[in-house]
């Protein structure tokens, strides 16, 4: 069996269940030693079960229970990987929560909690991992193997009316991803983001209307097992040329998202725009656009395996 991640260590946050669990198991299957992080009710038992699964398959893993949205805890998590395995090669940021509500009904605590866990959690672990890789590269004078896989969402790409906090956090993660990709490229580190669609405990209400798997189904189209192989690939040496990218993955398909492009450009005929000139230019332009079209790419929601 091919083991492209042999001799590498990995951290997967939120790995006690669902998507993170599938990712941790896949990285271990490909040869990585894994730090299985989780937090919240039942997290210690859940993380221990994933570690036991990895050990039973002949792999290496240790559990870590802690909130990655806490800066010091994130540092301890990265330190655990380095101390246990002699370094860190892969960071998969997956931990997250939902507090869904329409913007006019959402309270401050619901907003803050989601931004904290998703966006700050991604920053915290990435900060400490980047410090480690930068120091290693400077010590050796050569690039290191560093891979970051961040978890964004179609809620950012398409817009999600009932998830303003979640969509904002996931959009912020894409900005963090592209910034980090540019900052760490010279050290041999890549940073990419995925938009997975998977049926997990966190998303059971979101995907309640999707077809449930039956006994005859080989694999649920929304199984996290459709997502984990892409994470394994992005974590590998084979993906060294893949950096600062955003990929949508679910149900047997992967879509590479294009970067934003300029749709139209308007120049003032004078020294500066006036209201009247903007009205004369922009109003006809938008009148000719499809009704209800926004910057959001709602068509991504209809992507399926052919």
PDB file of C-alpha atoms in Angstrom:
ATOM      1  CA  UNK A   1       0.000   0.000   0.000  1.00  0.00           C
ATOM      2  CA  UNK A   2       1.251   3.484  -0.867  1.00  0.00           C
ATOM      3  CA  UNK A   3       2.207   5.477   2.219  1.00  0.00           C
ATOM      4  CA  UNK A   4       3.141   8.966   0.988  1.00  0.00           C
ATOM      5  CA  UNK A   5       2.889  10.437   4.489  1.00  0.00           C
ATOM      6  CA  UNK A   6       5.295   8.016   6.135  1.00  0.00           C
ATOM      7  CA  UNK A   7       7.610   9.758   8.646  1.00  0.00           C
ATOM      8  CA  UNK A   8       5.307  12.802   8.813  1.00  0.00           C
ATOM      9  CA  UNK A   9       3.197  13.907  11.746  1.00  0.00           C
ATOM     10  CA  UNK A  10      -0.209  15.539  11.513  1.00  0.00           C
ATOM     11  CA  UNK A  11      -2.657  17.445  13.658  1.00  0.00           C
ATOM     12  CA  UNK A  12      -6.376  17.223  12.938  1.00  0.00           C
ATOM     13  CA  UNK A  13      -8.621  19.474  15.007  1.00  0.00           C
ATOM     14  CA  UNK A  14     -12.175  18.449  15.795  1.00  0.00           C
ATOM     15  CA  UNK A  15     -11.186  14.891  14.967  1.00  0.00           C
ATOM     16  CA  UNK A  16     -13.251  12.970  17.486  1.00  0.00           C
ATOM     17  CA  UNK A  17     -16.194  12.565  15.135  1.00  0.00           C
ATOM     18  CA  UNK A  18     -17.472  13.242  11.658  1.00  0.00           C
ATOM     19  CA  UNK A  19     -15.259  14.898   9.103  1.00  0.00           C
ATOM     20  CA  UNK A  20     -12.235  15.274  11.372  1.00  0.00           C
ATOM     21  CA  UNK A  21     -12.370  11.616  12.328  1.00  0.00           C
ATOM     22  CA  UNK A  22     -12.427  10.537   8.685  1.00  0.00           C
ATOM     23  CA  UNK A  23      -9.519  12.862   7.919  1.00  0.00           C
ATOM     24  CA  UNK A  24      -7.459  11.586  10.852  1.00  0.00           C
ATOM     25  CA  UNK A  25      -8.033   7.966   9.831  1.00  0.00           C
ATOM     26  CA  UNK A  26      -7.076   8.709   6.218  1.00  0.00           C
ATOM     27  CA  UNK A  27      -3.878  10.517   7.170  1.00  0.00           C
ATOM     28  CA  UNK A  28      -2.941   7.601   9.415  1.00  0.00           C
ATOM     29  CA  UNK A  29      -3.739   5.124   6.617  1.00  0.00           C
ATOM     30  CA  UNK A  30      -1.333   7.048   4.389  1.00  0.00           C
ATOM     31  CA  UNK A  31       1.400   6.720   7.004  1.00  0.00           C
ATOM     32  CA  UNK A  32       1.203   9.854   9.140  1.00  0.00           C
ATOM     33  CA  UNK A  33       1.414   9.870  12.921  1.00  0.00           C
ATOM     34  CA  UNK A  34      -1.664  11.796  14.046  1.00  0.00           C
ATOM     35  CA  UNK A  35      -2.536  14.038  16.963  1.00  0.00           C
ATOM     36  CA  UNK A  36      -6.300  13.681  17.332  1.00  0.00           C
ATOM     37  CA  UNK A  37      -7.713  16.881  18.812  1.00  0.00           C
ATOM     38  CA  UNK A  38     -11.275  17.344  20.017  1.00  0.00           C
ATOM     39  CA  UNK A  39     -13.152  19.506  22.491  1.00  0.00           C
ATOM     40  CA  UNK A  40     -16.549  19.587  24.144  1.00  0.00           C
ATOM     41  CA  UNK A  41     -18.901  17.069  25.690  1.00  0.00           C
ATOM     42  CA  UNK A  42     -17.671  13.525  25.203  1.00  0.00           C
ATOM     43  CA  UNK A  43     -14.535  14.704  23.421  1.00  0.00           C
ATOM     44  CA  UNK A  44     -12.060  12.721  25.523  1.00  0.00           C
ATOM     45  CA  UNK A  45     -13.821   9.444  24.813  1.00  0.00           C
ATOM     46  CA  UNK A  46     -14.339  10.293  21.148  1.00  0.00           C
ATOM     47  CA  UNK A  47     -10.685  11.225  20.591  1.00  0.00           C
ATOM     48  CA  UNK A  48      -9.563   8.090  22.435  1.00  0.00           C
ATOM     49  CA  UNK A  49     -11.740   5.935  20.175  1.00  0.00           C
ATOM     50  CA  UNK A  50     -10.165   7.429  17.043  1.00  0.00           C
ATOM     51  CA  UNK A  51      -6.689   6.871  18.483  1.00  0.00           C
ATOM     52  CA  UNK A  52      -7.635   3.265  19.248  1.00  0.00           C
ATOM     53  CA  UNK A  53      -8.841   2.777  15.657  1.00  0.00           C
ATOM     54  CA  UNK A  54      -5.559   4.077  14.317  1.00  0.00           C
ATOM     55  CA  UNK A  55      -3.552   1.862  16.671  1.00  0.00           C
ATOM     56  CA  UNK A  56      -5.645  -1.176  15.708  1.00  0.00           C
ATOM     57  CA  UNK A  57      -4.763  -0.554  12.070  1.00  0.00           C
ATOM     58  CA  UNK A  58      -1.067  -0.415  12.919  1.00  0.00           C
ATOM     59  CA  UNK A  59      -0.724   3.370  12.946  1.00  0.00           C
ATOM     60  CA  UNK A  60       0.518   5.920  15.440  1.00  0.00           C
ATOM     61  CA  UNK A  61      -1.687   8.455  17.198  1.00  0.00           C
ATOM     62  CA  UNK A  62      -2.152  10.378  20.422  1.00  0.00           C
ATOM     63  CA  UNK A  63      -5.185  12.252  21.703  1.00  0.00           C
ATOM     64  CA  UNK A  64      -5.405  15.899  22.683  1.00  0.00           C
ATOM     65  CA  UNK A  65      -8.438  17.411  24.361  1.00  0.00           C
ATOM     66  CA  UNK A  66      -8.588  21.177  24.259  1.00  0.00           C
ATOM     67  CA  UNK A  67     -10.177  24.258  22.717  1.00  0.00           C
ATOM     68  CA  UNK A  68      -8.088  25.435  19.741  1.00  0.00           C
ATOM     69  CA  UNK A  69      -9.877  28.792  19.879  1.00  0.00           C
ATOM     70  CA  UNK A  70      -7.846  29.403  23.039  1.00  0.00           C
ATOM     71  CA  UNK A  71      -4.461  30.718  21.924  1.00  0.00           C
ATOM     72  CA  UNK A  72      -2.390  29.017  24.600  1.00  0.00           C
ATOM     73  CA  UNK A  73      -4.177  25.697  24.111  1.00  0.00           C
ATOM     74  CA  UNK A  74      -3.459  25.807  20.386  1.00  0.00           C
ATOM     75  CA  UNK A  75       0.199  26.337  21.191  1.00  0.00           C
ATOM     76  CA  UNK A  76       0.155  23.330  23.495  1.00  0.00           C
ATOM     77  CA  UNK A  77      -1.417  21.232  20.732  1.00  0.00           C
ATOM     78  CA  UNK A  78       1.307  22.096  18.237  1.00  0.00           C
ATOM     79  CA  UNK A  79       3.901  21.543  20.948  1.00  0.00           C
ATOM     80  CA  UNK A  80       2.482  18.083  21.651  1.00  0.00           C
ATOM     81  CA  UNK A  81       2.965  17.055  18.018  1.00  0.00           C
ATOM     82  CA  UNK A  82       6.516  18.382  17.957  1.00  0.00           C
ATOM     83  CA  UNK A  83       7.478  16.820  21.293  1.00  0.00           C
ATOM     84  CA  UNK A  84       5.864  13.467  20.523  1.00  0.00           C
ATOM     85  CA  UNK A  85       6.960  12.999  16.927  1.00  0.00           C
ATOM     86  CA  UNK A  86       9.956  15.297  16.604  1.00  0.00           C
ATOM     87  CA  UNK A  87       8.235  17.809  14.370  1.00  0.00           C
ATOM     88  CA  UNK A  88       5.054  18.702  12.555  1.00  0.00           C
ATOM     89  CA  UNK A  89       4.370  18.126   8.876  1.00  0.00           C
ATOM     90  CA  UNK A  90       0.618  18.565   8.449  1.00  0.00           C
ATOM     91  CA  UNK A  91      -2.066  20.723  10.042  1.00  0.00           C
ATOM     92  CA  UNK A  92      -5.724  20.107   9.258  1.00  0.00           C
ATOM     93  CA  UNK A  93      -7.979  22.788  10.733  1.00  0.00           C
ATOM     94  CA  UNK A  94     -11.444  21.301  10.997  1.00  0.00           C
ATOM     95  CA  UNK A  95     -12.913  22.196  14.404  1.00  0.00           C
ATOM     96  CA  UNK A  96     -16.142  24.189  14.286  1.00  0.00           C
ATOM     97  CA  UNK A  97     -19.587  24.842  15.696  1.00  0.00           C
ATOM     98  CA  UNK A  98     -22.901  26.155  14.392  1.00  0.00           C
ATOM     99  CA  UNK A  99     -25.182  28.796  15.876  1.00  0.00           C
ATOM    100  CA  UNK A 100     -27.583  29.270  12.978  1.00  0.00           C
ATOM    101  CA  UNK A 101     -29.990  32.194  12.940  1.00  0.00           C
ATOM    102  CA  UNK A 102     -31.093  34.918  10.540  1.00  0.00           C
ATOM    103  CA  UNK A 103     -29.127  38.158  10.814  1.00  0.00           C
ATOM    104  CA  UNK A 104     -32.042  40.028  12.375  1.00  0.00           C
ATOM    105  CA  UNK A 105     -32.451  37.344  15.054  1.00  0.00           C
ATOM    106  CA  UNK A 106     -28.807  36.608  15.834  1.00  0.00           C
ATOM    107  CA  UNK A 107     -27.408  37.830  19.126  1.00  0.00           C
ATOM    108  CA  UNK A 108     -23.867  38.905  19.908  1.00  0.00           C
ATOM    109  CA  UNK A 109     -22.952  35.705  21.711  1.00  0.00           C
ATOM    110  CA  UNK A 110     -24.014  33.561  18.726  1.00  0.00           C
ATOM    111  CA  UNK A 111     -21.923  35.692  16.396  1.00  0.00           C
ATOM    112  CA  UNK A 112     -18.855  35.743  18.653  1.00  0.00           C
ATOM    113  CA  UNK A 113     -18.905  32.002  19.377  1.00  0.00           C
ATOM    114  CA  UNK A 114     -18.809  30.954  15.713  1.00  0.00           C
ATOM    115  CA  UNK A 115     -16.192  33.518  14.699  1.00  0.00           C
ATOM    116  CA  UNK A 116     -14.072  32.502  17.680  1.00  0.00           C
ATOM    117  CA  UNK A 117     -14.082  28.752  17.075  1.00  0.00           C
ATOM    118  CA  UNK A 118     -13.792  28.761  13.281  1.00  0.00           C
ATOM    119  CA  UNK A 119     -11.734  31.812  12.392  1.00  0.00           C
ATOM    120  CA  UNK A 120      -9.683  32.388  15.531  1.00  0.00           C
ATOM    121  CA  UNK A 121      -9.220  28.638  15.937  1.00  0.00           C
ATOM    122  CA  UNK A 122      -7.746  28.421  12.442  1.00  0.00           C
ATOM    123  CA  UNK A 123      -5.462  31.381  13.135  1.00  0.00           C
ATOM    124  CA  UNK A 124      -4.219  30.041  16.464  1.00  0.00           C
ATOM    125  CA  UNK A 125      -2.994  26.668  15.241  1.00  0.00           C
ATOM    126  CA  UNK A 126      -1.673  28.154  11.997  1.00  0.00           C
ATOM    127  CA  UNK A 127       0.342  30.739  13.922  1.00  0.00           C
ATOM    128  CA  UNK A 128       2.139  28.192  16.062  1.00  0.00           C
ATOM    129  CA  UNK A 129       2.690  25.773  13.167  1.00  0.00           C
ATOM    130  CA  UNK A 130       4.115  28.570  11.014  1.00  0.00           C
ATOM    131  CA  UNK A 131       6.540  29.589  13.747  1.00  0.00           C
ATOM    132  CA  UNK A 132       7.770  25.987  13.913  1.00  0.00           C
ATOM    133  CA  UNK A 133       8.211  25.655  10.138  1.00  0.00           C
ATOM    134  CA  UNK A 134       9.933  29.009   9.770  1.00  0.00           C
ATOM    135  CA  UNK A 135      12.399  28.149  12.513  1.00  0.00           C
ATOM    136  CA  UNK A 136      13.080  24.717  10.990  1.00  0.00           C
ATOM    137  CA  UNK A 137      13.658  26.203   7.531  1.00  0.00           C
ATOM    138  CA  UNK A 138      16.071  28.773   8.938  1.00  0.00           C
ATOM    139  CA  UNK A 139      17.942  26.127  10.929  1.00  0.00           C
ATOM    140  CA  UNK A 140      18.437  23.812   7.966  1.00  0.00           C
ATOM    141  CA  UNK A 141      18.641  26.424   5.234  1.00  0.00           C
ATOM    142  CA  UNK A 142      16.218  24.352   3.182  1.00  0.00           C
ATOM    143  CA  UNK A 143      12.458  24.174   2.650  1.00  0.00           C
ATOM    144  CA  UNK A 144      10.445  22.004   5.024  1.00  0.00           C
ATOM    145  CA  UNK A 145       7.455  19.761   4.392  1.00  0.00           C
ATOM    146  CA  UNK A 146       4.595  21.828   5.776  1.00  0.00           C
ATOM    147  CA  UNK A 147       0.973  21.392   4.734  1.00  0.00           C
ATOM    148  CA  UNK A 148      -2.052  23.290   6.016  1.00  0.00           C
ATOM    149  CA  UNK A 149      -5.554  22.262   5.011  1.00  0.00           C
ATOM    150  CA  UNK A 150      -8.216  24.699   6.181  1.00  0.00           C
ATOM    151  CA  UNK A 151     -11.944  24.103   6.212  1.00  0.00           C
ATOM    152  CA  UNK A 152     -14.128  26.697   4.533  1.00  0.00           C
ATOM    153  CA  UNK A 153     -17.688  26.132   3.293  1.00  0.00           C
ATOM    154  CA  UNK A 154     -20.110  26.567   0.433  1.00  0.00           C
ATOM    155  CA  UNK A 155     -21.933  28.890   2.832  1.00  0.00           C
ATOM    156  CA  UNK A 156     -19.203  31.408   2.037  1.00  0.00           C
ATOM    157  CA  UNK A 157     -19.232  30.752  -1.709  1.00  0.00           C
ATOM    158  CA  UNK A 158     -22.982  30.767  -2.283  1.00  0.00           C
ATOM    159  CA  UNK A 159     -24.255  32.728   0.691  1.00  0.00           C
ATOM    160  CA  UNK A 160     -26.400  31.173   3.390  1.00  0.00           C
ATOM    161  CA  UNK A 161     -29.244  33.340   4.624  1.00  0.00           C
ATOM    162  CA  UNK A 162     -29.554  31.594   7.980  1.00  0.00           C
ATOM    163  CA  UNK A 163     -25.824  31.445   8.703  1.00  0.00           C
ATOM    164  CA  UNK A 164     -24.345  34.965   8.634  1.00  0.00           C
ATOM    165  CA  UNK A 165     -21.819  34.145  11.371  1.00  0.00           C
ATOM    166  CA  UNK A 166     -20.776  30.864   9.766  1.00  0.00           C
ATOM    167  CA  UNK A 167     -20.547  32.317   6.240  1.00  0.00           C
ATOM    168  CA  UNK A 168     -18.469  35.237   7.525  1.00  0.00           C
ATOM    169  CA  UNK A 169     -16.117  32.949   9.437  1.00  0.00           C
ATOM    170  CA  UNK A 170     -15.668  30.649   6.447  1.00  0.00           C
ATOM    171  CA  UNK A 171     -14.998  33.628   4.175  1.00  0.00           C
ATOM    172  CA  UNK A 172     -12.414  34.843   6.651  1.00  0.00           C
ATOM    173  CA  UNK A 173     -10.752  31.437   6.556  1.00  0.00           C
ATOM    174  CA  UNK A 174     -10.288  31.757   2.786  1.00  0.00           C
ATOM    175  CA  UNK A 175      -8.612  35.133   3.314  1.00  0.00           C
ATOM    176  CA  UNK A 176      -6.407  33.602   5.998  1.00  0.00           C
ATOM    177  CA  UNK A 177      -5.570  30.762   3.620  1.00  0.00           C
ATOM    178  CA  UNK A 178      -4.430  32.923   0.711  1.00  0.00           C
ATOM    179  CA  UNK A 179      -2.430  35.217   3.001  1.00  0.00           C
ATOM    180  CA  UNK A 180      -0.737  32.279   4.721  1.00  0.00           C
ATOM    181  CA  UNK A 181      -0.009  30.595   1.379  1.00  0.00           C
ATOM    182  CA  UNK A 182       1.933  33.629   0.198  1.00  0.00           C
ATOM    183  CA  UNK A 183       3.737  34.164   3.503  1.00  0.00           C
ATOM    184  CA  UNK A 184       4.966  30.584   3.941  1.00  0.00           C
ATOM    185  CA  UNK A 185       5.651  29.478   0.357  1.00  0.00           C
ATOM    186  CA  UNK A 186       9.350  30.328   0.599  1.00  0.00           C
ATOM    187  CA  UNK A 187       9.697  27.910   3.507  1.00  0.00           C
ATOM    188  CA  UNK A 188       8.201  24.988   1.539  1.00  0.00           C
ATOM    189  CA  UNK A 189       4.799  25.244   3.222  1.00  0.00           C
ATOM    190  CA  UNK A 190       1.510  25.145   1.339  1.00  0.00           C
ATOM    191  CA  UNK A 191      -1.865  26.298   2.616  1.00  0.00           C
ATOM    192  CA  UNK A 192      -5.137  25.384   0.914  1.00  0.00           C
ATOM    193  CA  UNK A 193      -8.809  25.423   1.837  1.00  0.00           C
ATOM    194  CA  UNK A 194     -11.586  22.962   1.123  1.00  0.00           C
ATOM    195  CA  UNK A 195     -15.347  23.420   1.079  1.00  0.00           C
ATOM    196  CA  UNK A 196     -16.635  19.992   2.110  1.00  0.00           C
ATOM    197  CA  UNK A 197     -20.225  18.856   2.097  1.00  0.00           C
ATOM    198  CA  UNK A 198     -20.654  16.039   4.602  1.00  0.00           C
ATOM    199  CA  UNK A 199     -23.317  14.585   6.846  1.00  0.00           C
ATOM    200  CA  UNK A 200     -21.971  14.963  10.381  1.00  0.00           C
ATOM    201  CA  UNK A 201     -23.385  15.629  13.818  1.00  0.00           C
ATOM    202  CA  UNK A 202     -22.804  19.354  13.285  1.00  0.00           C
ATOM    203  CA  UNK A 203     -24.608  19.441   9.924  1.00  0.00           C
ATOM    204  CA  UNK A 204     -27.436  16.981  10.541  1.00  0.00           C
ATOM    205  CA  UNK A 205     -30.025  19.781  10.497  1.00  0.00           C
ATOM    206  CA  UNK A 206     -28.434  21.522   7.494  1.00  0.00           C
ATOM    207  CA  UNK A 207     -28.642  18.390   5.349  1.00  0.00           C
ATOM    208  CA  UNK A 208     -31.885  17.052   6.774  1.00  0.00           C
ATOM    209  CA  UNK A 209     -33.576  17.352   3.378  1.00  0.00           C
ATOM    210  CA  UNK A 210     -30.900  15.453   1.478  1.00  0.00           C
ATOM    211  CA  UNK A 211     -31.393  11.837   0.491  1.00  0.00           C
ATOM    212  CA  UNK A 212     -30.605   9.509   3.352  1.00  0.00           C
ATOM    213  CA  UNK A 213     -28.466   6.483   2.481  1.00  0.00           C
ATOM    214  CA  UNK A 214     -30.198   3.124   2.148  1.00  0.00           C
ATOM    215  CA  UNK A 215     -28.935  -0.385   2.702  1.00  0.00           C
ATOM    216  CA  UNK A 216     -28.296  -0.693  -1.044  1.00  0.00           C
ATOM    217  CA  UNK A 217     -26.119   2.417  -1.180  1.00  0.00           C
ATOM    218  CA  UNK A 218     -22.407   1.650  -1.431  1.00  0.00           C
ATOM    219  CA  UNK A 219     -21.556   4.972   0.218  1.00  0.00           C
ATOM    220  CA  UNK A 220     -23.641   7.889   1.390  1.00  0.00           C
ATOM    221  CA  UNK A 221     -23.056  10.771  -1.082  1.00  0.00           C
ATOM    222  CA  UNK A 222     -22.614  12.976   1.978  1.00  0.00           C
ATOM    223  CA  UNK A 223     -20.202  10.658   3.766  1.00  0.00           C
ATOM    224  CA  UNK A 224     -17.053  12.304   5.155  1.00  0.00           C
ATOM    225  CA  UNK A 225     -15.199   9.470   3.436  1.00  0.00           C
ATOM    226  CA  UNK A 226     -15.641  11.368   0.163  1.00  0.00           C
ATOM    227  CA  UNK A 227     -13.696  14.294   1.623  1.00  0.00           C
ATOM    228  CA  UNK A 228     -10.829  12.635   3.496  1.00  0.00           C
ATOM    229  CA  UNK A 229      -8.834  11.458   0.429  1.00  0.00           C
ATOM    230  CA  UNK A 230      -8.537  15.039  -0.851  1.00  0.00           C
ATOM    231  CA  UNK A 231      -7.127  16.082   2.522  1.00  0.00           C
ATOM    232  CA  UNK A 232      -4.657  13.215   2.287  1.00  0.00           C
ATOM    233  CA  UNK A 233      -3.590  14.346  -1.162  1.00  0.00           C
ATOM    234  CA  UNK A 234      -3.183  18.002  -0.175  1.00  0.00           C
ATOM    235  CA  UNK A 235      -1.079  16.871   2.787  1.00  0.00           C
ATOM    236  CA  UNK A 236       1.290  14.876   0.593  1.00  0.00           C
ATOM    237  CA  UNK A 237       4.526  15.671  -1.242  1.00  0.00           C
ATOM    238  CA  UNK A 238       2.611  15.194  -4.509  1.00  0.00           C
ATOM    239  CA  UNK A 239       0.665  18.411  -3.834  1.00  0.00           C
ATOM    240  CA  UNK A 240       3.723  20.652  -3.478  1.00  0.00           C
ATOM    241  CA  UNK A 241       2.545  22.813  -6.420  1.00  0.00           C
ATOM    242  CA  UNK A 242      -0.955  23.259  -4.981  1.00  0.00           C
ATOM    243  CA  UNK A 243      -0.969  26.408  -2.872  1.00  0.00           C
ATOM    244  CA  UNK A 244      -3.496  29.091  -1.971  1.00  0.00           C
ATOM    245  CA  UNK A 245      -6.314  27.126  -3.613  1.00  0.00           C
ATOM    246  CA  UNK A 246      -9.987  26.611  -2.779  1.00  0.00           C
ATOM    247  CA  UNK A 247     -11.602  23.280  -3.636  1.00  0.00           C
ATOM    248  CA  UNK A 248     -15.173  22.063  -3.222  1.00  0.00           C
ATOM    249  CA  UNK A 249     -15.459  18.356  -2.419  1.00  0.00           C
ATOM    250  CA  UNK A 250     -18.331  15.955  -1.809  1.00  0.00           C
ATOM    251  CA  UNK A 251     -20.062  12.899  -3.234  1.00  0.00           C
ATOM    252  CA  UNK A 252     -17.263  11.668  -5.463  1.00  0.00           C
ATOM    253  CA  UNK A 253     -16.328  14.996  -7.047  1.00  0.00           C
ATOM    254  CA  UNK A 254     -13.763  17.743  -6.552  1.00  0.00           C
ATOM    255  CA  UNK A 255     -14.213  21.210  -8.065  1.00  0.00           C
ATOM    256  CA  UNK A 256     -11.348  23.704  -8.236  1.00  0.00           C
ATOM    257  CA  UNK A 257     -12.763  27.167  -7.682  1.00  0.00           C
ATOM    258  CA  UNK A 258     -11.594  30.023  -9.879  1.00  0.00           C
ATOM    259  CA  UNK A 259     -10.304  33.191  -8.283  1.00  0.00           C
ATOM    260  CA  UNK A 260     -12.508  36.309  -8.567  1.00  0.00           C
ATOM    261  CA  UNK A 261     -12.128  38.205 -11.819  1.00  0.00           C
ATOM    262  CA  UNK A 262     -13.064  41.745 -12.809  1.00  0.00           C
ATOM    263  CA  UNK A 263     -16.502  41.674 -14.438  1.00  0.00           C
ATOM    264  CA  UNK A 264     -16.615  45.318 -15.493  1.00  0.00           C
ATOM    265  CA  UNK A 265     -14.586  48.509 -15.065  1.00  0.00           C
ATOM    266  CA  UNK A 266     -15.775  52.113 -15.244  1.00  0.00           C
ATOM    267  CA  UNK A 267     -13.628  55.249 -15.451  1.00  0.00           C
ATOM    268  CA  UNK A 268     -14.780  58.739 -14.690  1.00  0.00           C
ATOM    269  CA  UNK A 269     -14.745  61.234 -17.545  1.00  0.00           C
ATOM    270  CA  UNK A 270     -13.737  63.907 -15.037  1.00  0.00           C
ATOM    271  CA  UNK A 271     -11.287  64.178 -12.178  1.00  0.00           C
ATOM    272  CA  UNK A 272     -13.565  62.293  -9.788  1.00  0.00           C
ATOM    273  CA  UNK A 273     -16.892  60.487  -9.945  1.00  0.00           C
ATOM    274  CA  UNK A 274     -20.113  62.261  -9.062  1.00  0.00           C
ATOM    275  CA  UNK A 275     -23.337  60.630  -7.981  1.00  0.00           C
ATOM    276  CA  UNK A 276     -24.909  61.497 -11.320  1.00  0.00           C
ATOM    277  CA  UNK A 277     -22.100  59.936 -13.366  1.00  0.00           C
ATOM    278  CA  UNK A 278     -22.159  56.749 -11.298  1.00  0.00           C
ATOM    279  CA  UNK A 279     -25.922  56.551 -11.714  1.00  0.00           C
ATOM    280  CA  UNK A 280     -25.552  56.918 -15.475  1.00  0.00           C
ATOM    281  CA  UNK A 281     -22.917  54.155 -15.632  1.00  0.00           C
ATOM    282  CA  UNK A 282     -23.831  51.631 -12.972  1.00  0.00           C
ATOM    283  CA  UNK A 283     -27.624  51.656 -13.078  1.00  0.00           C
ATOM    284  CA  UNK A 284     -27.834  50.483 -16.720  1.00  0.00           C
ATOM    285  CA  UNK A 285     -25.105  47.924 -16.079  1.00  0.00           C
ATOM    286  CA  UNK A 286     -26.954  46.342 -13.170  1.00  0.00           C
ATOM    287  CA  UNK A 287     -30.278  46.579 -14.966  1.00  0.00           C
ATOM    288  CA  UNK A 288     -28.801  44.237 -17.553  1.00  0.00           C
ATOM    289  CA  UNK A 289     -27.613  41.684 -15.002  1.00  0.00           C
ATOM    290  CA  UNK A 290     -29.767  38.676 -14.029  1.00  0.00           C
ATOM    291  CA  UNK A 291     -32.269  39.588 -11.281  1.00  0.00           C
ATOM    292  CA  UNK A 292     -31.120  38.599  -7.812  1.00  0.00           C
ATOM    293  CA  UNK A 293     -27.554  37.867  -8.894  1.00  0.00           C
ATOM    294  CA  UNK A 294     -24.973  38.679  -6.222  1.00  0.00           C
ATOM    295  CA  UNK A 295     -21.259  38.094  -5.739  1.00  0.00           C
ATOM    296  CA  UNK A 296     -22.271  34.738  -4.232  1.00  0.00           C
ATOM    297  CA  UNK A 297     -21.821  31.726  -6.515  1.00  0.00           C
ATOM    298  CA  UNK A 298     -25.070  29.867  -5.872  1.00  0.00           C
ATOM    299  CA  UNK A 299     -24.382  27.538  -8.789  1.00  0.00           C
ATOM    300  CA  UNK A 300     -21.782  25.750  -6.686  1.00  0.00           C
ATOM    301  CA  UNK A 301     -24.638  24.213  -4.705  1.00  0.00           C
ATOM    302  CA  UNK A 302     -25.791  22.254  -7.779  1.00  0.00           C
ATOM    303  CA  UNK A 303     -22.395  20.607  -8.416  1.00  0.00           C
ATOM    304  CA  UNK A 304     -22.605  16.817  -8.437  1.00  0.00           C
ATOM    305  CA  UNK A 305     -20.605  13.901  -9.754  1.00  0.00           C
ATOM    306  CA  UNK A 306     -21.454  13.308 -13.435  1.00  0.00           C
TER     307      UNK A 306
END
